[in-house]
CSV table of C-alpha atoms in Angstrom, one decimal:
chain,number,residue,atom,x,y,z
A,19,MET,CA,21.1,0.9,39.4
A,20,LEU,CA,20.4,-2.9,39.8
A,21,SER,CA,20.3,-5.0,42.8
A,22,ILE,CA,19.4,-8.7,42.9
A,23,LYS,CA,18.8,-10.2,46.3
A,24,LYS,CA,18.5,-13.8,47.2
A,25,LEU,CA,17.0,-14.7,43.9
A,26,ASN,CA,15.7,-18.2,43.3
A,27,VAL,CA,14.4,-19.0,39.8
A,28,SER,CA,12.9,-22.1,38.3
A,29,VAL,CA,11.8,-23.3,34.9
A,30,ASP,CA,9.7,-26.4,34.4
A,31,GLU,CA,10.2,-27.1,38.1
A,32,LYS,CA,14.0,-27.1,37.8
A,33,GLU,CA,15.9,-24.6,39.8
A,34,VAL,CA,18.2,-22.6,37.5
A,35,LEU,CA,19.3,-19.7,39.8
A,36,ASN,CA,19.8,-20.3,43.5
A,37,ASP,CA,20.2,-17.7,46.2
A,38,PHE,CA,21.7,-15.4,43.6
A,39,ASN,CA,22.9,-11.9,44.6
A,40,LEU,CA,24.3,-9.1,42.5
A,41,ASP,CA,24.7,-5.4,43.0
A,42,ILE,CA,25.5,-3.1,40.0
A,43,LYS,CA,26.2,0.5,40.6
A,44,ASP,CA,25.5,3.4,38.2
A,45,GLY,CA,28.1,3.6,35.5
A,46,SER,CA,29.8,0.3,36.2
A,47,ILE,CA,30.6,-2.6,33.9
A,48,HIS,CA,30.1,-6.1,35.2
A,49,VAL,CA,30.8,-9.4,33.5
A,50,ILE,CA,29.3,-12.7,34.2
A,51,MET,CA,31.3,-15.6,32.9
A,52,GLY,CA,30.7,-19.3,33.0
A,53,PRO,CA,30.7,-22.4,30.9
A,54,ASN,CA,27.7,-23.2,28.7
A,55,GLY,CA,24.4,-24.1,30.5
A,56,VAL,CA,25.1,-22.6,33.9
A,57,GLY,CA,22.3,-20.1,33.8
A,58,LYS,CA,23.9,-17.0,32.3
A,59,SER,CA,21.2,-16.4,29.6
A,60,THR,CA,18.5,-17.3,32.1
A,61,LEU,CA,19.7,-14.5,34.3
A,62,SER,CA,19.4,-12.0,31.5
A,63,ARG,CA,15.9,-13.1,30.6
A,64,VAL,CA,14.8,-13.1,34.3
A,65,ILE,CA,16.0,-9.5,34.6
A,66,MET,CA,14.1,-8.6,31.4
A,67,GLY,CA,10.9,-10.4,32.7
A,68,ASP,CA,10.5,-13.5,30.6
A,69,ASN,CA,7.5,-15.1,32.1
A,70,ARG,CA,8.7,-18.6,31.3
A,71,TYR,CA,11.0,-18.3,34.3
A,72,LYS,CA,9.4,-18.3,37.7
A,73,VAL,CA,10.9,-16.2,40.5
A,74,THR,CA,10.3,-18.4,43.5
A,75,ASN,CA,12.1,-16.2,46.0
A,76,GLY,CA,14.0,-12.9,46.2
A,77,GLU,CA,13.8,-9.6,44.5
A,78,ILE,CA,15.1,-7.6,41.6
A,79,ILE,CA,15.4,-3.9,42.3
A,80,PHE,CA,16.0,-1.5,39.5
A,81,ALA,CA,16.3,2.2,40.1
A,82,ASP,CA,14.9,1.7,43.6
A,83,VAL,CA,11.8,-0.1,42.3
A,84,ASN,CA,11.0,-3.8,42.8
A,85,ILE,CA,10.4,-5.0,39.2
A,86,ASN,CA,9.6,-8.7,40.0
A,87,GLU,CA,6.0,-8.2,38.8
A,88,LEU,CA,6.6,-5.9,35.9
A,89,THR,CA,6.1,-6.9,32.3
A,90,PRO,CA,9.1,-6.8,29.9
A,91,ASP,CA,7.8,-3.7,28.1
A,92,VAL,CA,7.6,-1.7,31.4
A,93,ARG,CA,11.1,-2.8,32.3
A,94,SER,CA,12.3,-1.7,28.9
A,95,LYS,CA,10.7,1.7,29.3
A,96,MET,CA,12.3,2.0,32.7
A,97,GLY,CA,15.7,1.7,31.0
A,98,ILE,CA,16.6,-2.0,30.9
A,99,PHE,CA,17.8,-3.3,27.5
A,100,LEU,CA,18.6,-6.9,26.6
A,101,ALA,CA,20.7,-7.5,23.5
A,102,MET,CA,19.9,-11.1,23.0
A,103,GLN,CA,22.3,-13.9,22.1
A,104,ASN,CA,20.1,-15.0,19.2
A,105,PRO,CA,18.0,-12.0,18.2
A,106,LEU,CA,14.7,-13.4,16.9
A,107,GLU,CA,13.5,-13.4,13.3
A,108,ILE,CA,10.0,-11.9,13.1
A,109,ASP,CA,8.5,-12.8,9.8
A,110,GLY,CA,6.4,-10.2,8.1
A,111,VAL,CA,7.3,-7.3,10.5
A,112,SER,CA,9.5,-4.6,8.9
A,113,ASN,CA,12.5,-3.5,10.9
A,114,GLN,CA,11.4,0.1,10.3
A,115,ASP,CA,7.9,-0.5,11.7
A,116,PHE,CA,9.3,-2.4,14.7
A,117,LEU,CA,12.0,0.2,15.5
A,118,ARG,CA,9.6,3.2,15.1
A,119,THR,CA,6.9,1.4,17.3
A,120,ALA,CA,9.6,0.8,20.0
A,121,MET,CA,10.8,4.4,19.9
A,122,SER,CA,7.2,5.7,20.0
A,123,SER,CA,6.5,3.4,23.0
A,124,HIS,CA,9.5,4.7,24.8
A,125,ALA,CA,8.8,8.4,24.0
A,126,GLY,CA,5.1,8.0,24.9
A,127,LYS,CA,4.2,9.7,21.7
A,128,ASN,CA,4.2,8.9,18.0
A,129,ILE,CA,7.7,9.5,16.6
A,130,GLY,CA,7.5,11.3,13.2
A,131,LEU,CA,8.8,9.5,10.1
A,132,TYR,CA,11.4,12.3,9.4
A,133,ASP,CA,12.8,12.2,13.0
A,134,PHE,CA,12.9,8.5,12.9
A,135,ILE,CA,14.8,8.4,9.5
A,136,LEU,CA,17.3,11.0,10.7
A,137,LYS,CA,18.1,9.1,13.9
A,138,CYS,CA,18.1,5.7,12.2
A,139,GLU,CA,20.4,6.8,9.4
A,140,LYS,CA,22.9,8.4,11.8
A,141,ALA,CA,23.0,5.3,14.0
A,142,SER,CA,23.3,2.8,11.2
A,143,GLU,CA,26.1,4.8,9.6
A,144,GLU,CA,28.0,4.8,12.9
A,145,LEU,CA,27.5,1.0,13.0
A,146,LYS,CA,28.5,0.7,9.3
A,147,MET,CA,25.2,-1.1,8.7
A,148,ASP,CA,23.7,-1.6,5.3
A,149,LYS,CA,20.9,0.9,5.1
A,150,SER,CA,18.6,-1.6,3.4
A,151,LEU,CA,18.4,-3.6,6.7
A,152,ILE,CA,16.0,-0.9,8.1
A,153,HIS,CA,13.5,-1.7,5.4
A,154,ARG,CA,13.8,-5.5,5.6
A,155,THR,CA,11.9,-7.9,7.8
A,156,VAL,CA,13.2,-8.0,11.4
A,157,ASN,CA,16.3,-10.1,11.5
A,158,VAL,CA,15.1,-12.3,8.6
A,159,GLY,CA,18.0,-13.2,6.3
A,160,PHE,CA,20.4,-11.1,8.4
A,161,SER,CA,23.8,-12.5,9.0
A,162,GLY,CA,24.9,-13.1,12.6
A,163,GLY,CA,26.8,-9.8,12.6
A,164,GLU,CA,23.9,-7.9,11.1
A,165,LYS,CA,21.6,-9.2,13.8
A,166,LYS,CA,24.0,-8.1,16.6
A,167,LYS,CA,24.4,-4.7,14.9
A,168,ASN,CA,20.7,-4.4,14.8
A,169,GLU,CA,20.5,-4.9,18.6
A,170,VAL,CA,23.1,-2.2,19.1
A,171,LEU,CA,21.2,0.1,16.7
A,172,GLN,CA,18.2,-0.3,19.1
A,173,ILE,CA,20.4,0.7,22.0
A,174,LYS,CA,21.3,3.9,20.2
A,175,LEU,CA,17.7,4.6,19.4
A,176,LEU,CA,16.1,3.6,22.8
A,177,ASN,CA,18.7,5.2,25.1
A,178,PRO,CA,18.6,2.6,27.9
A,179,LYS,CA,20.3,3.1,31.3
A,180,PHE,CA,21.2,-0.5,31.9
A,181,ILE,CA,22.4,-2.7,29.1
A,182,ILE,CA,22.6,-6.5,29.1
A,183,LEU,CA,24.8,-7.9,26.4
A,184,ASP,CA,24.2,-11.6,26.2
A,185,GLU,CA,27.0,-13.3,24.2
A,186,LEU,CA,27.4,-10.2,22.1
A,187,ASP,CA,30.5,-11.6,20.4
A,188,SER,CA,28.9,-14.8,19.1
A,189,GLY,CA,28.4,-14.5,15.4
A,190,LEU,CA,30.5,-11.4,15.1
A,191,ASP,CA,33.8,-11.3,13.1
A,192,VAL,CA,36.7,-9.4,14.6
A,193,ASP,CA,36.0,-6.2,12.5
A,194,SER,CA,32.3,-6.2,13.4
A,195,LEU,CA,33.1,-6.9,17.1
A,196,LYS,CA,35.4,-3.8,17.1
A,197,ILE,CA,32.7,-1.6,15.5
A,198,VAL,CA,30.0,-2.8,17.9
A,199,ALA,CA,32.2,-2.4,20.9
A,200,LYS,CA,33.3,1.1,19.8
A,201,ASN,CA,29.7,2.1,19.5
A,202,ILE,CA,28.8,0.7,22.9
A,203,LEU,CA,31.7,2.5,24.5
A,204,SER,CA,30.9,5.8,22.8
A,205,TYR,CA,27.3,5.5,24.0
A,206,LYS,CA,28.6,4.9,27.5
A,207,GLU,CA,31.0,7.8,27.2
A,208,GLU,CA,28.1,10.0,26.2
A,209,LYS,CA,25.8,8.7,29.0
A,210,LYS,CA,28.2,8.0,31.8
A,211,ASP,CA,25.7,6.6,34.3
A,212,THR,CA,24.9,3.8,32.0
A,213,SER,CA,25.7,0.4,33.5
A,214,ILE,CA,26.5,-2.7,31.5
A,215,LEU,CA,26.2,-6.3,32.3
A,216,ILE,CA,28.1,-8.5,29.8
A,217,ILE,CA,27.3,-12.2,29.7
A,218,THR,CA,29.9,-14.3,28.0
A,219,HIS,CA,31.8,-17.6,28.2
A,220,LEU,CA,34.8,-16.2,26.4
A,221,SER,CA,36.9,-13.2,27.3
A,222,LYS,CA,37.4,-11.9,23.7
A,223,ILE,CA,34.9,-9.1,24.0
A,224,LEU,CA,36.6,-7.9,27.3
A,225,GLU,CA,39.6,-6.8,25.2
A,226,TYR,CA,37.4,-4.1,23.8
A,227,ILE,CA,35.0,-3.4,26.7
A,228,LYS,CA,37.1,-3.4,29.9
A,229,PRO,CA,35.0,-4.5,32.9
A,230,ASP,CA,35.1,-3.2,36.5
A,231,TYR,CA,34.0,-6.5,37.9
A,232,VAL,CA,34.1,-10.1,36.7
A,233,HIS,CA,31.9,-12.8,38.3
A,234,VAL,CA,31.9,-16.5,37.7
A,235,LEU,CA,28.6,-18.3,37.5
A,236,ILE,CA,28.4,-22.0,38.1
A,237,ASP,CA,25.2,-23.9,38.5
A,238,GLY,CA,23.1,-20.9,39.1
A,239,LYS,CA,25.4,-19.4,41.8
A,240,LEU,CA,28.2,-16.8,41.7
A,241,VAL,CA,31.3,-18.6,43.0
A,242,ALA,CA,33.9,-16.0,42.4
A,243,THR,CA,34.2,-12.2,41.9
A,244,GLY,CA,37.2,-10.2,40.8
A,245,ASP,CA,38.5,-7.8,38.3
A,246,TYR,CA,39.7,-8.2,34.7
A,247,ASP,CA,42.5,-10.5,35.9
A,248,LEU,CA,39.9,-13.0,36.8
A,249,ALA,CA,38.8,-13.1,33.2
A,250,LEU,CA,42.4,-13.5,32.1
A,251,ASP,CA,42.8,-16.4,34.6
A,252,ILE,CA,39.7,-18.1,33.1
A,253,GLU,CA,41.0,-17.6,29.6
A,254,LYS,CA,44.3,-19.3,30.6
A,255,ASN,CA,43.1,-22.0,32.9
A,256,GLY,CA,39.5,-22.6,32.1
A,257,TYR,CA,36.5,-23.1,34.5
A,258,ASN,CA,37.5,-26.4,36.3
A,259,LYS,CA,38.8,-24.6,39.4
A,260,TYR,CA,35.5,-22.8,39.7
A,261,ILE,CA,33.4,-25.9,39.1
A,262,ASP,CA,35.2,-27.6,42.0
A,263,MET,CA,34.6,-24.5,44.1
A,264,SER,CA,30.9,-24.8,43.3
A,265,ASN,CA,30.9,-28.4,44.4
A,266,VAL,CA,32.4,-27.4,47.8
A,267,ILE,CA,29.7,-24.8,48.2
A,268,VAL,CA,27.0,-27.3,47.4
A,269,LYS,CA,28.5,-29.8,50.0
A,270,GLU,CA,28.6,-27.1,52.7
B,5,MET,CA,-6.1,2.0,-11.0
B,6,ASN,CA,-9.5,1.3,-12.7
B,7,LYS,CA,-12.3,0.5,-10.2
B,8,ILE,CA,-14.9,-2.1,-10.9
B,9,ARG,CA,-17.7,-1.8,-8.3
B,10,VAL,CA,-20.0,-4.8,-7.6
B,11,SER,CA,-22.9,-3.4,-5.7
B,12,LYS,CA,-26.0,-5.2,-4.6
B,13,ASN,CA,-24.7,-8.3,-6.5
B,14,LYS,CA,-24.4,-6.5,-9.8
B,15,ILE,CA,-21.5,-5.0,-11.7
B,16,SER,CA,-22.0,-1.2,-11.7
B,17,ASN,CA,-21.7,0.7,-15.0
B,18,PHE,CA,-18.0,0.5,-16.0
B,19,ASP,CA,-16.6,2.9,-18.5
B,20,ASN,CA,-13.5,1.3,-19.9
B,21,ASP,CA,-13.3,0.2,-23.5
B,22,LYS,CA,-10.5,-2.3,-22.7
B,23,VAL,CA,-12.9,-4.4,-20.6
B,24,ILE,CA,-16.1,-5.9,-21.9
B,25,VAL,CA,-18.8,-6.6,-19.4
B,26,GLU,CA,-21.6,-8.9,-20.5
B,27,GLY,CA,-24.0,-9.7,-17.7
B,28,ASN,CA,-22.0,-11.3,-14.9
B,29,THR,CA,-19.0,-11.9,-17.2
B,30,ILE,CA,-16.0,-9.6,-17.4
B,31,ASN,CA,-13.7,-10.1,-20.3
B,32,PHE,CA,-10.1,-8.8,-20.2
B,33,ASN,CA,-8.3,-8.6,-23.5
B,34,TYR,CA,-5.7,-6.0,-22.6
B,35,SER,CA,-3.2,-6.0,-19.7
B,36,GLY,CA,-4.0,-3.7,-16.8
B,37,GLU,CA,-4.7,-3.3,-13.1
B,38,TYR,CA,-8.2,-3.2,-11.7
B,39,GLU,CA,-9.7,-2.8,-8.3
B,40,ILE,CA,-12.9,-4.8,-7.5
B,41,GLU,CA,-14.9,-3.9,-4.4
B,42,TYR,CA,-18.0,-5.8,-3.3
B,43,VAL,CA,-20.4,-3.4,-1.7
B,44,ASP,CA,-23.7,-4.5,0.0
B,45,CYS,CA,-23.4,-7.9,-1.7
B,46,ASN,CA,-24.7,-11.2,-0.4
B,47,ASP,CA,-24.8,-13.4,-3.5
B,48,ILE,CA,-22.3,-13.0,-6.3
B,49,PHE,CA,-21.6,-15.2,-9.3
B,50,LEU,CA,-19.0,-13.7,-11.6
B,51,ILE,CA,-16.9,-15.1,-14.5
B,52,PHE,CA,-13.6,-13.4,-15.4
B,53,ASN,CA,-12.0,-14.3,-18.7
B,54,ILE,CA,-8.4,-13.3,-19.1
B,55,ASN,CA,-7.5,-13.7,-22.8
B,56,GLY,CA,-3.9,-13.2,-23.9
B,57,CYS,CA,-3.0,-10.5,-21.3
B,58,ASN,CA,-1.6,-9.9,-17.8
B,59,ILE,CA,-4.2,-8.7,-15.3
B,60,LYS,CA,-3.7,-7.6,-11.7
B,61,LEU,CA,-6.9,-7.5,-9.6
B,62,CYS,CA,-7.1,-6.0,-6.2
B,63,GLU,CA,-10.3,-7.4,-4.6
B,64,SER,CA,-11.9,-6.4,-1.3
B,65,SER,CA,-15.0,-6.9,0.7
B,66,PHE,CA,-15.9,-5.3,4.0
B,67,ASP,CA,-18.8,-5.9,6.4
B,68,ASN,CA,-20.8,-8.1,4.1
B,69,ASN,CA,-22.6,-11.4,4.7
B,70,ILE,CA,-21.3,-12.7,1.4
B,71,CYS,CA,-21.7,-15.8,-0.7
B,72,ILE,CA,-19.5,-15.8,-3.8
B,73,LYS,CA,-18.9,-18.2,-6.6
B,74,ASN,CA,-16.4,-16.8,-9.0
B,75,THR,CA,-14.6,-18.4,-12.0
B,76,TYR,CA,-11.4,-17.2,-13.5
B,77,ASN,CA,-10.7,-18.5,-16.9
B,78,ILE,CA,-7.1,-17.8,-18.0
B,79,LYS,CA,-6.2,-18.4,-21.6
B,80,LYS,CA,-2.7,-17.3,-22.6
B,81,GLY,CA,-2.6,-15.0,-19.6
B,82,TYR,CA,-1.2,-14.2,-16.2
B,83,LEU,CA,-3.5,-13.3,-13.4
B,84,VAL,CA,-2.4,-11.7,-10.1
B,85,ILE,CA,-5.0,-11.3,-7.4
B,86,ASN,CA,-4.4,-9.5,-4.1
B,87,LYS,CA,-7.5,-9.7,-1.9
B,88,PHE,CA,-8.5,-8.6,1.6
B,89,TYR,CA,-11.7,-9.5,3.4
B,90,ASN,CA,-13.2,-8.4,6.7
B,91,ASN,CA,-16.8,-9.6,6.6
B,92,LYS,CA,-19.6,-10.8,8.9
B,93,SER,CA,-19.7,-14.2,7.2
B,94,VAL,CA,-18.3,-15.7,4.0
B,95,SER,CA,-19.1,-18.7,1.8
B,96,GLU,CA,-16.9,-18.6,-1.2
B,97,GLU,CA,-16.0,-20.9,-4.1
B,98,LEU,CA,-13.3,-19.9,-6.5
B,99,ASN,CA,-12.4,-21.8,-9.6
B,100,PHE,CA,-9.2,-21.0,-11.4
B,101,ASN,CA,-8.8,-22.6,-14.8
B,102,LEU,CA,-5.4,-22.5,-16.5
B,103,TYR,CA,-6.2,-23.5,-20.1
B,104,GLU,CA,-3.1,-22.7,-22.1
B,105,CYS,CA,0.6,-23.6,-21.8
B,106,GLU,CA,2.4,-21.3,-19.2
B,107,ASP,CA,-0.8,-19.7,-17.9
B,108,ARG,CA,-0.3,-18.5,-14.4
B,109,ILE,CA,-2.3,-17.4,-11.3
B,110,ASP,CA,-0.7,-15.7,-8.2
B,111,TYR,CA,-3.4,-15.5,-5.6
B,112,THR,CA,-2.7,-13.7,-2.2
B,113,PHE,CA,-5.6,-13.4,0.2
B,114,SER,CA,-5.6,-11.8,3.7
B,115,ASP,CA,-8.6,-12.0,6.0
B,116,ILE,CA,-9.8,-11.0,9.5
B,117,CYS,CA,-12.4,-13.6,10.3
B,118,LEU,CA,-15.2,-12.5,12.6
B,119,GLY,CA,-18.0,-15.1,12.1
B,120,GLU,CA,-18.3,-18.2,10.0
B,121,GLU,CA,-16.2,-18.4,6.8
B,122,LYS,CA,-15.9,-21.2,4.3
B,123,TYR,CA,-13.5,-21.1,1.4
B,124,LEU,CA,-13.3,-23.6,-1.4
B,125,ILE,CA,-10.6,-22.9,-3.9
B,126,ASN,CA,-10.2,-25.1,-7.0
B,127,ILE,CA,-7.2,-24.7,-9.3
B,128,ASN,CA,-7.4,-26.6,-12.5
B,129,HIS,CA,-4.1,-27.0,-14.4
B,130,LYS,CA,-5.4,-28.0,-17.9
B,131,ASN,CA,-2.2,-27.6,-19.8
B,132,LYS,CA,1.6,-28.0,-19.5
B,133,LYS,CA,3.9,-25.6,-17.7
B,134,THR,CA,1.0,-23.9,-15.9
B,135,ILE,CA,1.8,-22.2,-12.6
B,136,SER,CA,-0.4,-21.6,-9.5
B,137,ASN,CA,0.7,-19.8,-6.3
B,138,ILE,CA,-2.1,-19.8,-3.7
B,139,ASN,CA,-1.3,-17.9,-0.5
B,140,ASN,CA,-3.9,-17.4,2.3
B,141,ARG,CA,-3.4,-15.6,5.5
B,142,ALA,CA,-6.1,-15.2,8.1
B,143,ILE,CA,-6.5,-14.0,11.7
B,144,SER,CA,-9.5,-15.7,13.3
B,145,LEU,CA,-11.1,-13.8,16.2
B,146,LYS,CA,-12.9,-15.0,19.3
B,147,ASN,CA,-15.6,-17.6,18.6
B,148,SER,CA,-15.1,-17.5,14.8
B,149,LYS,CA,-15.0,-20.4,12.5
B,150,ILE,CA,-12.8,-20.6,9.3
B,151,ASN,CA,-12.4,-23.4,6.9
B,152,PHE,CA,-10.3,-23.6,3.8
B,153,ILE,CA,-10.5,-26.5,1.3
B,154,ILE,CA,-7.9,-26.0,-1.5
B,155,ASN,CA,-7.9,-28.4,-4.4
B,156,SER,CA,-5.1,-28.3,-7.0
B,157,ASN,CA,-5.9,-30.5,-9.9
B,158,VAL,CA,-3.5,-31.5,-12.6
B,159,ILE,CA,-4.6,-33.6,-15.5
B,160,LYS,CA,-2.2,-35.7,-17.7
B,161,GLU,CA,-1.6,-32.8,-20.0
B,162,GLY,CA,-0.2,-30.6,-17.2
B,163,ILE,CA,3.4,-31.8,-17.5
B,164,ASP,CA,6.0,-29.5,-15.9
B,165,SER,CA,3.4,-27.5,-14.1
B,166,VAL,CA,4.2,-25.8,-10.7
B,167,LEU,CA,1.7,-25.9,-7.8
B,168,ASN,CA,2.2,-24.0,-4.6
B,169,GLN,CA,-0.3,-23.7,-1.7
B,170,ASN,CA,0.5,-21.8,1.4
B,171,THR,CA,-2.1,-21.2,4.1
B,172,ARG,CA,-1.6,-19.8,7.6
B,173,ILE,CA,-4.4,-19.2,10.1
B,174,VAL,CA,-3.6,-17.4,13.3
B,175,THR,CA,-6.2,-18.3,15.9
B,176,LEU,CA,-6.8,-15.8,18.7
B,177,ASP,CA,-8.9,-16.6,21.7
B,178,ASN,CA,-11.2,-19.6,21.3
B,179,SER,CA,-11.6,-19.9,17.5
B,180,ASP,CA,-12.1,-22.8,15.2
B,181,ALA,CA,-9.9,-23.3,12.1
B,182,LYS,CA,-9.4,-26.0,9.6
B,183,ILE,CA,-7.4,-26.3,6.4
B,184,CYS,CA,-7.6,-29.2,3.9
B,185,PRO,CA,-4.9,-28.8,1.3
B,186,ASN,CA,-5.4,-31.3,-1.5
B,187,MET,CA,-3.3,-31.9,-4.6
B,188,PHE,CA,-4.7,-34.3,-7.2
B,189,ILE,CA,-1.9,-34.9,-9.6
B,190,ASP,CA,-2.3,-37.3,-12.5
B,191,LEU,CA,1.4,-37.5,-13.6
B,192,ASP,CA,4.9,-37.4,-12.3
B,193,ASP,CA,6.6,-34.4,-13.8
B,194,VAL,CA,5.1,-31.7,-11.6
B,195,SER,CA,6.6,-29.5,-8.9
B,196,ALA,CA,4.2,-29.3,-6.0
B,197,LYS,CA,4.5,-28.0,-2.5
B,198,HIS,CA,2.1,-26.9,0.2
B,199,GLY,CA,2.4,-25.5,3.7
B,200,SER,CA,-0.5,-25.3,6.1
B,201,VAL,CA,-0.2,-23.8,9.6
B,202,ILE,CA,-2.8,-23.2,12.2
B,203,GLY,CA,-1.8,-21.7,15.6
B,204,THR,CA,-1.2,-18.7,17.7
B,205,PHE,CA,1.7,-16.3,17.5
B,206,ASN,CA,5.1,-17.5,19.0
B,207,ASN,CA,5.5,-16.4,22.6
B,208,GLU,CA,9.2,-15.9,22.0
B,209,GLN,CA,8.4,-13.3,19.3
B,210,ILE,CA,6.1,-11.5,21.7
B,211,PHE,CA,8.7,-11.5,24.4
B,212,TYR,CA,11.3,-10.1,22.0
B,213,LEU,CA,9.0,-7.2,20.9
B,214,MET,CA,7.9,-6.5,24.5
B,215,SER,CA,11.6,-6.5,25.7
B,216,LYS,CA,12.1,-3.5,23.4
B,217,GLY,CA,9.4,-1.6,25.2
B,218,ILE,CA,6.4,-2.5,23.0
B,219,SER,CA,3.2,-3.4,24.9
B,220,TYR,CA,1.6,-6.7,24.6
B,221,TYR,CA,-1.2,-5.4,22.4
B,222,ASP,CA,1.1,-3.3,20.2
B,223,SER,CA,3.3,-6.4,19.8
B,224,LEU,CA,0.3,-8.4,18.8
B,225,LYS,CA,-0.7,-5.7,16.4
B,226,LEU,CA,2.7,-5.6,14.8
B,227,LEU,CA,2.6,-9.4,14.3
B,228,ILE,CA,-1.0,-9.2,12.9
B,229,LYS,CA,0.0,-6.4,10.4
B,230,GLY,CA,3.0,-8.5,9.4
B,231,CYS,CA,0.9,-11.6,8.9
B,232,LEU,CA,-1.8,-9.9,6.9
B,233,LEU,CA,0.1,-7.3,4.9
B,234,SER,CA,3.6,-8.6,4.2
B,235,ASP,CA,2.7,-10.4,1.0
B,236,LEU,CA,-0.3,-8.4,0.0
B,237,VAL,CA,0.2,-5.8,-2.7
B,238,VAL,CA,-2.6,-3.1,-2.5
B,239,VAL,CA,-2.9,0.5,-3.4
B,240,ALA,CA,-2.1,3.1,-0.6
B,241,ASP,CA,-5.7,4.0,0.2
B,242,LYS,CA,-6.7,0.4,0.5
B,243,LYS,CA,-3.7,-0.3,2.8
B,244,MET,CA,-4.7,2.7,4.9
B,245,LYS,CA,-8.2,1.2,5.2
B,246,ILE,CA,-6.8,-2.2,6.3
B,247,LEU,CA,-4.6,-0.5,8.9
B,248,GLU,CA,-7.6,1.3,10.2
B,249,ILE,CA,-9.5,-2.0,10.5
B,250,ILE,CA,-6.5,-3.5,12.4
B,251,ASP,CA,-6.4,-0.5,14.7
B,252,ARG,CA,-10.1,-0.9,15.3
B,253,TYR,CA,-9.7,-4.5,16.6
B,254,TRP,CA,-6.4,-4.1,18.4
B,255,ARG,CA,-6.6,-0.6,19.8
């Protein structure tokens, strides 16, 4: 599904990912954990093609295609989806207009209003979303939980193959987190080949979405890989051990 | 909605006994909604008198080289104007006179600027508790020039008046834009605020839209539609026409 090889990324001439490697197979769930400011969100934006970040070396292969030079819209249409940590407020643009344009773009044809309403109503019901959110301005005046649900609604409408969940649990209360996680799992159950990359610094979300692999990211490098037990170890003992590990790697 | 057509600088015959047209003066004495379209106009001078009623005007002008000087006299009334322009060039002076206590003007203007456009808007609060809300939204295209001067004037009698000015110009490609928001207030007990923004669209917003599969141009088009149409209240066929114009420029 996704393979990142020897990736170096800089922003404002500062290196933020360094010799980064990651392989994600079809249908697997990976987690990248790390303390604040180690490059987790950077990674998600680089995969999505944010041009503020400069790939200075290495390649990102998605579905056997090198996507280094592709724009975010093309990457999205290939099946990559980024649920952002802080979904942006877009003043003046209605959620309905935005969602329908995105769906039409993915389908390569204009999605009829009736089709759109049917799909939207079903998805928002499953997410227990207030139906009025569809008619409001994109994310403006939404609570943290509503913003995250709006991202998951997009997953259900755009049918991605690879989903990046960047700090999905931030801004979500326990009940909303359960609903959101349930919807993501049922999506994955329906589309078994879907891969998920969860980016988080807390392991709370992993109680609901069990990962196959857990990686620890420190200073732009993966310093440890394991299974769910690794996340539990971090929950119990924190990141200090891995920060020390990173210093050893740097010295070497 | 009743349509008042201003063609070749003159008000066309208008059959409505609730509105009295005398030369270049239009007198409204009863509440109602009216659409005003300027067709083949280059030099317009109109006076609107709103006497003891609530009037909604939907004004539009397309493809004109237009020079306008309009005066809106509000006496015991409430005037709402929603206006859209897409012209070759514009030189416009608007005067809003709020004569009586609690008179009000809500003015919402959206524009796609192609050439050189100058707007002078004077709002004169001549009595207490008068309210003015002036909202301008413009997209200025390559090599265009747009200039807003907005003067809100409150004399001593205008105690407890409310003044709002809000102007946003989105500059695309190498365009020239200027806003001068002025508030001349001759007393303390007034609520006044203004916001003036000139700039391009936020790159983060474009990245967000593109990351959902929307192309750069479609993202831009969504933001332009949002900027021009979100506050503008127009009838369905006018909205369709505006959307067609947006589609024409950002295909």
